[in-house]
Amino acid sequence: MEKFTTLSGVAAPMPLVNIDTDMIIPKQFLKTIQRTGLGKNLFDEMRYGADGTEIPEFVLNQPAYRKAEILIAGDNFGCGSSREHAPWALLDFGIRCVISTSFADIFYNNCFKNGILPITLPREQIDILMEDARKGENARIEIDLESQTVTSADGQSFHFEIDPFRKHCLLNGLDDIALTLEKVSAIDAFESREAQSRPWV
Amino acid sequence: MTAPKTLYDKIWDAHLVHEADDGTCLLYIDRHLVHEVTSPQAFEGLRMAGRKVRAPDKTIAVPDHNVPTTPDRLQGIKNPESRIQVEALDRNAREFGVHYYPVDDVRQGIVHIVGPEQGWTLPGMTVVCGDSHTATHGAFGALAHGIGTSEVEHVLATQTLIQKKSKNMKVEITGSLPPGVTAKDITLSVIGRTGTAGGTGYVIEYCGQAIRELSMEGRMTVCNMAIEGGARAGLIAPDEKTFDYVKGRPHAPKAAQWEAALAWWKTLKSDDDAHWDKIITIAAEDIAPVVTWGTSPEDVLPISGAVPAPESFSGGKVEAVRRALDYMGLTPGQKLTEIEIDTVFIGSCTNGRIEDLRAAAAILKGHKIRDGLRAMVVPGSGLVRAQAEEEGLAQIFIDAGFEWRLAGCSMCLAMNPDQLSPGERCAATSNRNFEGRQGRGGRTHLMSPAMAAAAAITGRLTDVRELMREPA
Ligand code: SF4
């Protein structure tokens, strides 16, 4: 997993609430057996017409946002299915950070496994960043994970909260499985206890 | 004295392998269910790292999302990408030695129906699957939730999951449900009340008389949609109904082990003075048969209602409703019972169990579906299908004009040939009405099996109570 330390990039505004994982990556693209290559189908049904041509009004089709690395999104971003294809598609497109007032639980988890930073901020701050994002390429937003800050184009800085363990893993690009396997003796011990107390499992 | 605990607290504590100073926990996983869509990258990850499946005996795989539901599927899946995914699961299941129910096995079906049916899901267990509707298994008093593919790989490799504890929410449904009102109406009404983010950060325990009175099938329907309310999981404390359902299933404990298990299971309930972070109480008598009108499961109204105006909402929801009505082709003020449908879909892990088919067949018996309508029933598993045939339900559906399909996810999500075309309007017993969920441009109204059967007869959204006859 790629480390996440700092990011300075263009942010695309997506104020719609309840953007679900079917919108982020529709089911017909879940048939891949790989993690990569989904970027071109990110937001597919919002981004392309039925004939496959781009819908010019869609934010990521506008020249200013074609290389966006940050999304400023409406409430409850990522609700719906557990598909990790959603963060894979975001990442493949080049999005490394999503900022919203709230995220759906599984999507939020999945971001961290893929080096994407989901940031939760209060409504007033989201409103400011949303306005900022509307300015397109002229407004780069800065994110510093170490100090847990988001800085808008005109220099306003907002602090965000993040779980220390997740922060540590993102900053260092750590693989969860390797970390857990360091505790394999605890897992072994649990299993032998369970074999006694709940043998039917 | 230990502090009073909720059911969630008890299951959590029984599975704690390790807790770090910052509260990050390693939780042991008793059952890992696997399907073809969210697992290929996880198995590939194992292979690349030279890792094994730690507990293949606790891992159960079944293809469901991609499989066609027509008999010709046994000659091979035509769509090449779907075929590759199912073949990858075949190969991975065999290579890593996990339990497997292939397409041609009568026990094959939707993973959340197969798990309980085979006795893999038991009270007090931790159950995960790379699928958000894993919440279904909570009906047994198991802590069950969806995970992403990286976590699937993590569970395959370590049989544990890195977790932080959620908060406790109690949803109590008091009193008894009125006639014509079902488990689906309970779960949709709860989401209508709390919103799709109302459960975020919580594990919900459903309780109260109306929940106690539900069958296991009904309880699974309720827990299935906990995720639509944003909760990590839904739970119902096990009772005699649970034990009766489990007893004798192929993988349920037997003899002395059954007795030992039962003794523990009986302790699995929230203590009277347990702490709840949030409590919601709904009177069953206030719940009506409901349908969804929009593109979010929270867009719920009683069937007697009318399509709302975007301006009656606030914040970002105004724009979302405007978009939803445009997508759904509806106008504010239109009565829900005037909405005409093209298609009826009865099935999915929400409502593809035997009781659901019985409820729909009871309404359909002696009726025909409206001319020109497309209607299909997709049993949740091969065994549900066989039982429905034995009980004569299949014939009722066929006589009414329904297609009688093989088991799979089918039209719940458009990953297999069963799809809506643009603008096609469907009365569906599944769980998601998102844009494009059942096919690009498809319009979904969620409801109970009985309500879907009623809609099939009249060709429009219908209050099933109008069609319910006096018992003979
Ligand atoms: S039936 Fe629908 S919700 Fe259930 S597992 Fe299949 S696709 Fe998911």
XYZ file of C-alpha atoms and ligand atoms in Angstrom:
681
model
C 0.000 0.000 0.000
C 1.233 3.460 -0.900
C 2.028 5.748 2.037
C -0.080 8.818 2.663
C 1.762 11.746 4.184
C 0.813 15.036 2.532
C -1.269 15.883 -0.482
C -1.763 19.125 -2.362
C -4.296 18.880 -5.139
C -7.383 20.003 -6.937
C -10.610 19.078 -5.177
C -13.789 18.216 -7.052
C -17.099 19.313 -5.474
C -19.808 16.597 -5.247
C -22.444 18.031 -2.912
C -25.008 15.276 -3.527
C -25.929 13.415 -0.335
C -25.943 9.614 -0.010
C -23.597 8.949 -2.934
C -23.707 5.167 -2.850
C -21.247 2.544 -3.995
C -23.469 1.665 -6.971
C -22.924 5.246 -8.184
C -19.199 5.139 -7.466
C -18.718 1.920 -9.417
C -21.779 0.250 -10.939
C -22.080 -3.513 -10.601
C -21.217 -4.361 -14.204
C -17.620 -3.421 -13.386
C -17.375 -5.739 -10.405
C -16.662 -8.667 -12.661
C -12.956 -7.998 -12.747
C -10.647 -10.270 -10.825
C -8.079 -7.492 -10.473
C -7.760 -4.419 -8.311
C -6.628 -2.019 -11.009
C -8.136 -0.534 -14.146
C -11.414 0.667 -12.637
C -10.643 4.411 -12.825
C -12.188 4.826 -16.248
C -15.495 3.526 -14.885
C -15.519 5.602 -11.700
C -19.038 7.162 -11.395
C -19.740 5.518 -14.747
C -23.491 6.117 -15.004
C -23.179 9.745 -13.888
C -20.151 10.329 -16.065
C -21.107 8.771 -19.414
C -24.323 8.677 -21.438
C -25.885 5.409 -22.570
C -23.834 5.613 -25.787
C -20.593 5.907 -23.826
C -19.943 9.602 -24.516
C -18.983 11.886 -21.657
C -21.694 13.950 -19.970
C -20.029 17.397 -20.024
C -21.784 18.707 -16.895
C -20.466 15.910 -14.685
C -17.799 17.371 -12.455
C -14.959 14.985 -13.293
C -15.531 15.580 -17.022
C -14.896 19.305 -16.652
C -11.379 20.375 -17.638
C -10.588 21.770 -14.203
C -11.320 18.490 -12.432
C -10.039 15.811 -14.777
C -6.990 15.378 -12.582
C -8.713 15.949 -9.234
C -7.059 14.134 -6.336
C -9.561 15.118 -3.665
C -13.356 14.874 -3.475
C -15.463 17.146 -1.312
C -18.662 15.148 -0.936
C -22.168 15.378 0.522
C -23.293 13.534 3.658
C -23.077 9.754 4.055
C -20.631 9.180 1.203
C -20.052 5.550 0.202
C -23.229 4.019 1.560
C -24.431 0.719 0.168
C -22.446 -2.362 -0.611
C -19.134 -3.560 0.795
C -17.469 -3.534 -2.629
C -13.848 -2.505 -2.288
C -14.082 -1.774 -5.994
C -15.330 1.665 -4.866
C -12.029 2.759 -3.288
C -10.113 0.862 -6.000
C -11.911 2.916 -8.665
C -11.292 6.177 -6.807
C -7.628 5.331 -6.396
C -7.222 4.233 -9.993
C -8.705 7.543 -11.112
C -6.220 9.350 -8.859
C -8.369 10.331 -5.873
C -6.355 9.962 -2.642
C -8.624 11.798 -0.253
C -12.391 12.196 0.246
C -13.751 14.841 2.599
C -17.346 14.734 3.883
C -19.460 15.279 6.974
C -19.970 11.514 7.235
C -19.107 8.210 5.609
C -20.708 4.795 5.526
C -18.898 2.384 7.805
C -17.584 -0.286 5.415
C -16.526 2.206 2.759
C -14.653 4.204 5.402
C -12.778 1.071 6.475
C -12.009 0.068 2.913
C -10.376 3.446 2.166
C -7.662 2.863 4.741
C -6.787 -0.509 3.250
C -5.987 1.228 -0.011
C -4.067 4.307 1.011
C -7.042 6.653 0.659
C -7.629 9.134 3.463
C -11.315 9.752 4.321
C -11.658 12.969 6.331
C -14.718 13.873 8.384
C -15.302 17.558 9.098
C -18.242 19.557 10.451
C -20.797 20.995 8.047
C -19.572 24.652 8.156
C -16.061 23.582 7.230
C -17.321 21.318 4.448
C -19.317 24.292 3.112
C -16.156 26.400 2.972
C -14.168 23.651 1.247
C -17.037 23.012 -1.171
C -16.963 26.699 -2.204
C -13.217 26.455 -2.551
C -13.494 23.357 -4.710
C -15.933 25.150 -7.011
C -13.080 27.469 -7.995
C -11.485 24.611 -9.891
C -7.790 24.486 -10.635
C -7.102 27.798 -8.973
C -7.876 26.332 -5.599
C -5.529 23.650 -4.387
C -6.360 22.107 -1.065
C -3.529 20.924 1.174
C -3.735 17.930 3.458
C -1.187 17.011 6.082
C -1.871 13.705 7.782
C 0.887 14.005 10.390
C -0.542 17.251 11.779
C -4.126 16.224 10.876
C -4.943 19.403 8.996
C -6.758 20.414 5.843
C -5.852 23.846 4.485
C -8.075 25.645 2.017
C -6.753 27.688 -0.915
C -6.954 30.932 1.026
C -5.069 29.517 3.981
C -7.852 28.550 6.402
C -6.778 25.486 8.311
C -9.058 22.829 9.782
C -8.099 20.086 12.183
C -9.515 16.591 11.644
C -9.723 13.544 13.874
C -8.374 10.146 12.908
C -7.861 6.886 14.716
C -4.169 6.686 15.776
C -3.683 3.121 14.565
C -5.114 3.898 11.143
C -3.021 7.029 10.929
C 0.096 5.059 11.740
C -0.684 2.467 9.049
C -1.415 5.109 6.399
C 1.662 7.193 7.186
C 3.861 4.134 6.879
C 1.994 2.247 4.184
C 1.709 -0.784 6.475
C 0.049 -4.038 5.486
C -2.528 -5.123 8.076
C -1.975 -8.827 7.564
C 1.729 -8.659 8.346
C 0.926 -6.656 11.497
C -1.659 -9.187 12.644
C 0.612 -12.128 11.962
C 2.987 -10.659 14.538
C 0.300 -11.648 17.040
C -0.036 -15.191 15.785
C 0.726 -16.690 19.200
C -2.280 -14.862 20.661
C -4.443 -16.301 17.867
C -3.057 -19.787 18.513
C -3.781 -19.456 22.217
C -7.322 -18.239 21.531
C -7.981 -21.189 19.246
C -6.802 -23.772 21.750
C -8.906 -22.173 24.506
C -11.927 -22.213 22.223
C -11.374 -25.837 21.247
C -12.022 -26.576 24.932
C -14.830 -24.169 25.712
C -16.757 -24.060 22.424
C -15.727 -27.184 20.521
C -18.755 -26.997 18.196
C -17.515 -23.867 16.464
C -19.854 -8.317 39.798
C -19.183 -7.557 36.181
C -20.860 -4.585 34.590
C -24.150 -5.316 32.820
C -23.656 -6.073 29.136
C -25.595 -6.025 25.926
C -25.738 -9.075 23.696
C -23.257 -7.332 21.407
C -20.866 -6.763 24.332
C -21.071 -10.448 25.256
C -20.305 -11.761 21.789
C -17.551 -9.208 21.367
C -15.886 -10.141 24.653
C -16.066 -13.858 23.808
C -14.094 -13.263 20.598
C -11.456 -10.828 21.727
C -7.988 -12.094 20.826
C -6.059 -8.951 21.603
C -6.739 -5.372 22.578
C -4.195 -2.607 22.000
C -3.856 0.411 24.284
C -5.713 2.616 21.826
C -8.715 0.268 21.797
C -7.916 -1.369 18.461
C -8.995 -4.975 18.823
C -8.268 -8.228 17.115
C -11.481 -10.203 16.937
C -11.667 -13.920 16.212
C -13.943 -14.904 13.312
C -15.949 -18.144 13.639
C -17.415 -18.265 10.149
C -16.180 -16.697 6.958
C -18.568 -16.801 4.014
C -17.161 -16.144 0.576
C -18.732 -15.404 -2.812
C -17.263 -14.898 -6.251
C -17.395 -11.104 -6.587
C -15.430 -9.848 -3.603
C -12.958 -12.700 -3.168
C -10.772 -13.160 -6.291
C -8.379 -10.346 -5.369
C -8.155 -11.674 -1.805
C -7.183 -15.201 -2.848
C -4.760 -13.711 -5.359
C -3.217 -11.679 -2.539
C -2.709 -14.840 -0.483
C -1.108 -16.583 -3.398
C 1.270 -13.711 -4.059
C 2.352 -13.615 -0.425
C 2.657 -17.415 -0.224
C 0.002 -17.567 2.511
C -2.596 -20.241 3.269
C -6.175 -20.061 4.490
C -5.728 -20.356 8.239
C -9.033 -22.122 8.956
C -10.455 -23.645 5.765
C -12.960 -25.573 7.907
C -14.539 -22.286 9.000
C -14.645 -20.898 5.475
C -17.630 -21.507 3.193
C -17.767 -20.487 -0.456
C -20.704 -20.308 -2.847
C -21.206 -18.496 -6.176
C -24.396 -16.423 -6.231
C -24.109 -12.885 -7.657
C -23.135 -13.755 -11.217
C -24.920 -17.005 -11.812
C -27.783 -17.023 -14.313
C -31.055 -18.341 -12.886
C -32.179 -20.198 -16.008
C -31.632 -23.978 -16.372
C -29.120 -23.517 -19.202
C -26.579 -22.289 -16.659
C -25.573 -25.890 -16.120
C -24.214 -25.861 -19.669
C -21.858 -23.082 -18.661
C -22.209 -19.339 -18.036
C -22.293 -17.438 -21.308
C -21.074 -14.039 -20.160
C -17.278 -14.454 -20.258
C -16.522 -12.138 -17.327
C -19.105 -13.788 -15.087
C -17.792 -17.167 -16.076
C -14.227 -16.172 -15.228
C -15.294 -14.983 -11.775
C -17.207 -18.164 -10.999
C -14.357 -20.300 -12.337
C -11.920 -18.352 -10.181
C -14.032 -19.189 -7.120
C -14.143 -22.863 -8.154
C -10.387 -22.918 -8.436
C -9.730 -20.960 -5.249
C -12.164 -23.017 -3.183
C -10.557 -26.256 -4.274
C -6.969 -25.056 -4.089
C -7.354 -23.597 -0.595
C -9.590 -26.438 0.603
C -12.603 -24.494 1.875
C -16.200 -25.807 1.987
C -17.816 -25.231 -1.370
C -21.279 -25.407 -2.921
C -20.846 -25.203 -6.705
C -23.521 -24.085 -9.160
C -24.745 -27.622 -9.822
C -25.174 -28.489 -6.114
C -28.777 -28.385 -4.872
C -27.518 -26.593 -1.743
C -26.177 -23.682 -3.829
C -27.918 -20.367 -3.314
C -27.439 -16.848 -1.996
C -24.636 -16.981 0.540
C -26.792 -15.469 3.319
C -29.462 -18.074 2.787
C -27.073 -21.019 2.499
C -25.181 -20.205 5.737
C -28.181 -20.493 8.081
C -29.774 -23.288 6.061
C -26.713 -25.508 6.429
C -26.266 -24.711 10.110
C -23.038 -22.808 9.572
C -24.544 -19.766 11.266
C -25.071 -20.364 14.982
C -25.894 -18.144 17.958
C -23.026 -16.290 19.579
C -20.754 -16.597 16.576
C -18.843 -13.940 14.706
C -19.707 -14.197 11.014
C -18.216 -12.107 8.219
C -18.489 -12.047 4.449
C -17.310 -9.695 1.741
C -20.881 -8.551 1.397
C -22.827 -5.911 3.252
C -25.909 -8.059 3.776
C -23.988 -10.356 6.094
C -26.053 -8.543 8.712
C -28.736 -11.175 7.901
C -27.037 -13.728 10.165
C -27.602 -11.445 13.156
C -31.087 -12.979 13.338
C -29.462 -15.899 15.172
C -27.821 -13.722 17.784
C -24.548 -13.864 15.855
C -22.380 -10.785 15.373
C -22.353 -10.630 11.597
C -21.217 -7.910 9.251
C -19.874 -7.133 5.819
C -16.198 -6.527 5.097
C -14.165 -5.326 2.122
C -11.894 -7.472 -0.007
C -8.715 -6.488 1.887
C -10.445 -7.658 5.048
C -11.528 -10.864 3.304
C -7.852 -11.501 2.655
C -7.049 -10.619 6.253
C -9.623 -13.092 7.584
C -8.493 -15.807 5.180
C -4.903 -15.387 6.345
C -5.435 -14.829 10.068
C -9.039 -15.840 10.940
C -9.268 -12.487 12.721
C -10.359 -8.970 11.943
C -8.984 -5.665 13.201
C -11.940 -3.842 14.721
C -12.989 -0.993 16.932
C -16.065 -1.506 18.983
C -19.304 0.096 17.841
C -21.933 1.719 20.030
C -25.094 -0.071 21.163
C -28.521 0.817 19.789
C -31.776 -0.794 20.810
C -34.695 -0.848 18.400
C -37.806 -2.063 20.153
C -40.980 -2.942 18.270
C -43.759 -3.179 20.829
C -47.051 -5.027 20.422
C -48.120 -7.250 17.538
C -48.067 -6.537 13.820
C -51.449 -5.942 12.213
C -52.525 -8.351 9.427
C -50.799 -7.770 6.086
C -47.803 -6.142 7.766
C -44.559 -8.118 7.685
C -40.921 -8.177 8.746
C -40.045 -6.230 5.597
C -42.385 -3.433 6.627
C -40.714 -3.322 10.051
C -37.226 -3.024 8.664
C -38.153 -0.472 5.975
C -40.125 1.578 8.502
C -37.159 1.666 10.872
C -34.923 2.970 8.064
C -37.608 5.468 7.069
C -37.492 6.712 10.646
C -33.708 6.780 11.229
C -32.410 7.482 7.703
C -29.699 5.563 5.908
C -27.004 7.061 8.124
C -28.970 6.796 11.384
C -27.248 3.564 12.364
C -23.699 4.602 11.448
C -21.330 3.675 14.256
C -23.842 1.353 15.927
C -24.719 -2.283 16.237
C -28.498 -2.550 16.503
C -30.304 -5.064 18.660
C -33.921 -5.539 17.600
C -36.267 -6.570 20.373
C -39.825 -6.326 21.586
C -42.922 -8.444 21.185
C -43.284 -8.011 17.412
C -39.707 -9.224 16.884
C -40.226 -12.185 19.238
C -43.327 -13.105 17.264
C -41.463 -13.206 13.958
C -40.288 -16.512 12.529
C -36.552 -16.992 11.926
C -37.159 -16.112 8.284
C -38.792 -12.839 9.305
C -35.991 -12.055 11.736
C -33.461 -12.581 8.951
C -35.386 -10.094 6.804
C -35.218 -7.515 9.589
C -31.485 -7.959 10.259
C -30.666 -8.141 6.535
C -31.483 -4.470 6.122
C -29.668 -3.215 9.232
C -26.981 -2.147 6.776
C -29.434 -0.008 4.816
C -29.891 1.892 8.065
C -26.106 2.379 8.196
C -25.524 0.064 11.169
C -22.523 -2.235 11.262
C -24.729 -5.147 12.256
C -28.202 -6.057 13.469
C -28.818 -8.614 16.201
C -31.737 -10.497 17.682
C -31.280 -12.482 20.895
C -31.679 -16.222 20.309
C -34.695 -18.004 21.815
C -36.537 -21.308 21.430
C -37.443 -20.450 17.831
C -33.775 -19.985 17.054
C -32.784 -23.265 18.686
C -35.585 -25.136 16.891
C -34.466 -23.719 13.565
C -30.833 -24.650 14.139
C -31.371 -28.121 15.567
C -30.610 -30.936 13.150
C -29.065 -28.714 10.455
C -26.071 -30.417 8.774
C -23.418 -28.351 10.560
C -25.197 -27.694 13.846
C -23.684 -29.329 16.933
C -25.003 -32.753 17.888
C -25.555 -34.775 21.082
C -23.406 -33.670 24.039
C -22.030 -30.733 22.066
C -25.578 -29.603 21.341
C -26.327 -29.541 25.060
C -23.163 -27.599 25.822
C -23.872 -25.140 23.030
C -27.467 -24.689 24.134
C -26.423 -23.914 27.678
C -24.213 -21.090 26.426
C -26.701 -19.824 23.862
C -29.313 -19.382 26.567
C -27.085 -16.809 28.247
C -26.944 -14.738 25.077
C -29.200 -11.819 25.842
C -28.728 -8.254 26.925
C -28.737 -7.755 30.682
C -31.738 -5.823 31.960
C -29.721 -2.839 33.092
C -27.308 -2.801 30.129
C -26.341 0.604 28.777
C -27.720 1.712 25.396
C -26.245 4.638 23.498
C -29.481 5.095 21.593
C -32.998 3.655 21.898
C -35.753 3.732 19.314
C -39.231 2.449 20.103
C -41.916 1.882 17.515
C -45.387 0.492 18.127
C -46.124 -2.389 15.760
C -49.682 -1.136 15.338
C -48.300 2.063 13.796
C -46.517 0.142 11.048
C -48.351 -0.143 7.727
C -47.390 -1.956 4.535
C -44.794 0.351 3.007
C -43.083 0.921 -0.340
C -40.143 3.034 -1.389
C -40.697 5.853 -3.875
C -37.122 7.144 -4.336
C -33.584 5.924 -4.839
C -32.542 5.533 -1.222
C -33.966 2.910 1.150
C -34.910 5.754 3.524
C -37.402 7.013 0.910
C -40.198 4.992 2.484
C -43.912 5.721 2.821
C -47.015 3.760 3.750
C -48.775 2.540 0.620
C -51.628 4.975 1.366
C -49.240 7.916 0.864
C -48.342 10.165 -2.060
C -45.042 11.064 -3.748
C -43.494 13.883 -1.663
C -42.259 17.226 -2.965
C -38.509 17.928 -2.855
C -39.205 21.189 -1.000
C -40.642 19.264 1.926
C -37.093 18.088 2.744
C -34.127 20.084 3.990
C -30.402 20.430 3.316
C -28.722 18.311 0.655
C -31.733 16.000 0.583
C -33.755 18.549 -1.463
C -31.464 18.129 -4.447
C -31.241 14.364 -3.886
C -35.047 14.053 -3.930
C -35.330 16.200 -7.048
C -32.842 13.909 -8.732
C -34.592 10.796 -7.410
C -38.030 11.862 -8.664
C -36.594 12.682 -12.045
C -34.878 9.294 -12.164
C -37.974 7.471 -10.945
C -40.275 9.340 -13.341
C -42.618 10.455 -10.568
C -44.396 13.731 -9.784
C -45.004 15.141 -6.321
C -48.544 14.539 -5.110
C -49.059 11.410 -7.230
C -50.727 8.677 -5.170
C -48.459 5.683 -4.630
C -51.277 3.295 -5.563
C -51.478 4.950 -8.982
C -47.920 4.027 -9.901
C -47.990 1.378 -12.627
C -45.277 -1.258 -12.796
C -43.751 -3.356 -15.576
C -42.003 -6.047 -13.610
C -42.193 -7.961 -10.348
C -39.179 -9.545 -8.702
C -39.601 -11.852 -5.711
C -36.331 -13.120 -4.299
C -32.968 -11.952 -2.824
C -31.337 -12.526 0.554
C -33.943 -10.210 2.068
C -37.003 -12.127 0.908
C -35.982 -15.311 -0.908
C -36.773 -17.793 1.875
C -39.601 -20.310 2.073
C -41.823 -18.132 4.241
C -41.526 -15.304 1.721
C -42.613 -17.572 -1.092
C -45.507 -18.821 1.025
C -46.638 -15.262 1.743
C -46.538 -14.292 -1.932
C -48.240 -17.516 -3.046
C -51.038 -17.012 -0.502
C -51.937 -13.736 -2.238
C -51.470 -15.089 -5.768
C -53.434 -18.289 -5.362
C -56.252 -18.357 -7.918
C -55.105 -15.100 -9.542
C -53.272 -14.210 -12.714
C -50.674 -11.518 -13.033
C -51.708 -8.425 -14.933
C -51.442 -8.808 -18.736
C -48.127 -7.745 -20.192
C -46.301 -7.840 -16.875
C -42.987 -9.618 -16.441
C -42.823 -11.463 -13.119
C -40.230 -13.783 -11.687
C -39.662 -15.717 -8.493
C -36.111 -16.603 -7.633
C -35.803 -18.883 -4.606
C -32.864 -18.045 -2.359
C -31.378 -21.530 -2.560
C -31.808 -24.806 -4.358
C -33.276 -26.242 -1.159
C -35.838 -23.448 -0.817
C -36.753 -24.124 -4.437
C -37.176 -27.846 -3.816
C -39.303 -27.230 -0.733
C -41.517 -24.738 -2.560
C -42.074 -27.295 -5.294
C -42.972 -29.905 -2.736
C -45.460 -27.574 -1.020
C -47.121 -26.757 -4.329
C -46.062 -23.098 -4.210
C -44.126 -23.335 -7.451
C -47.288 -24.361 -9.274
C -49.222 -21.409 -7.843
C -46.553 -19.025 -9.160
C -46.444 -20.732 -12.550
C -50.240 -20.768 -12.856
C -50.330 -17.076 -12.008
C -47.862 -16.333 -14.807
C -44.577 -16.029 -12.896
C -41.285 -17.423 -14.149
C -39.952 -20.042 -11.733
C -36.176 -19.639 -11.588
C -33.078 -21.308 -10.174
C -31.383 -19.884 -7.082
C -29.119 -16.827 -7.126
C -29.022 -13.087 -6.499
C -30.752 -12.536 -9.814
C -32.450 -9.178 -10.273
C -31.409 -7.890 -6.871
C -28.377 -6.501 -8.635
C -27.715 -6.486 -12.323
C -24.583 -8.641 -12.465
C -26.284 -11.577 -14.139
C -28.693 -11.730 -17.097
C -31.756 -10.773 -14.973
C -31.895 -6.991 -15.397
C -34.263 -4.077 -15.860
C -34.043 -2.006 -19.020
C -33.990 1.817 -18.873
C -37.255 3.210 -17.522
C -38.620 -0.216 -16.585
C -40.408 -0.063 -13.247
C -40.137 -2.958 -10.817
C -41.888 -4.024 -7.627
C -39.017 -5.779 -5.865
C -38.585 -7.655 -2.608
C -34.854 -6.928 -2.527
C -33.091 -4.346 -0.390
C -31.676 -1.564 -2.543
C -33.406 0.923 -4.793
C -30.257 2.808 -5.791
C -30.006 4.275 -9.281
C -29.122 1.510 -11.717
C -29.092 -1.171 -9.035
C -31.343 -3.545 -11.013
C -30.075 -2.383 -14.407
C -29.138 0.957 -15.924
C -32.120 3.322 -15.787
C -34.243 0.715 -13.975
C -36.744 1.983 -11.396
C -37.093 -0.013 -8.196
C -39.815 0.075 -5.552
C -38.956 -2.009 -2.494
C -41.691 -3.863 -0.615
C -42.638 -7.135 1.075
C -43.330 -10.358 -0.860
C -47.063 -10.072 -0.157
C -47.083 -6.499 -1.479
C -45.105 -7.540 -4.563
C -47.639 -10.315 -5.214
C -50.485 -7.815 -4.896
C -48.746 -5.493 -7.355
C -48.338 -8.391 -9.776
C -52.099 -8.935 -9.790
C -53.155 -5.313 -10.272
C -50.193 -4.040 -12.287
C -49.686 -1.092 -9.943
C -48.444 -0.518 -6.402
C -51.218 -1.916 -4.241
C -52.203 -2.219 -0.613
C -52.088 -5.966 -0.079
C -54.746 -5.704 2.619
C -57.312 -4.999 -0.103
C -56.605 -8.417 -1.598
C -56.472 -10.411 1.589
C -59.419 -12.743 1.812
C -61.090 -14.030 4.906
C -59.535 -17.341 5.918
C -61.617 -20.192 4.537
S -29.359 -11.098 -3.015
Fe -28.774 -9.008 -3.434
S -28.237 -8.098 -1.510
Fe -28.309 -10.310 -1.232
S -26.193 -10.984 -1.482
Fe -27.195 -11.130 -3.479
S -26.806 -9.165 -4.469
Fe -26.345 -8.907 -2.317
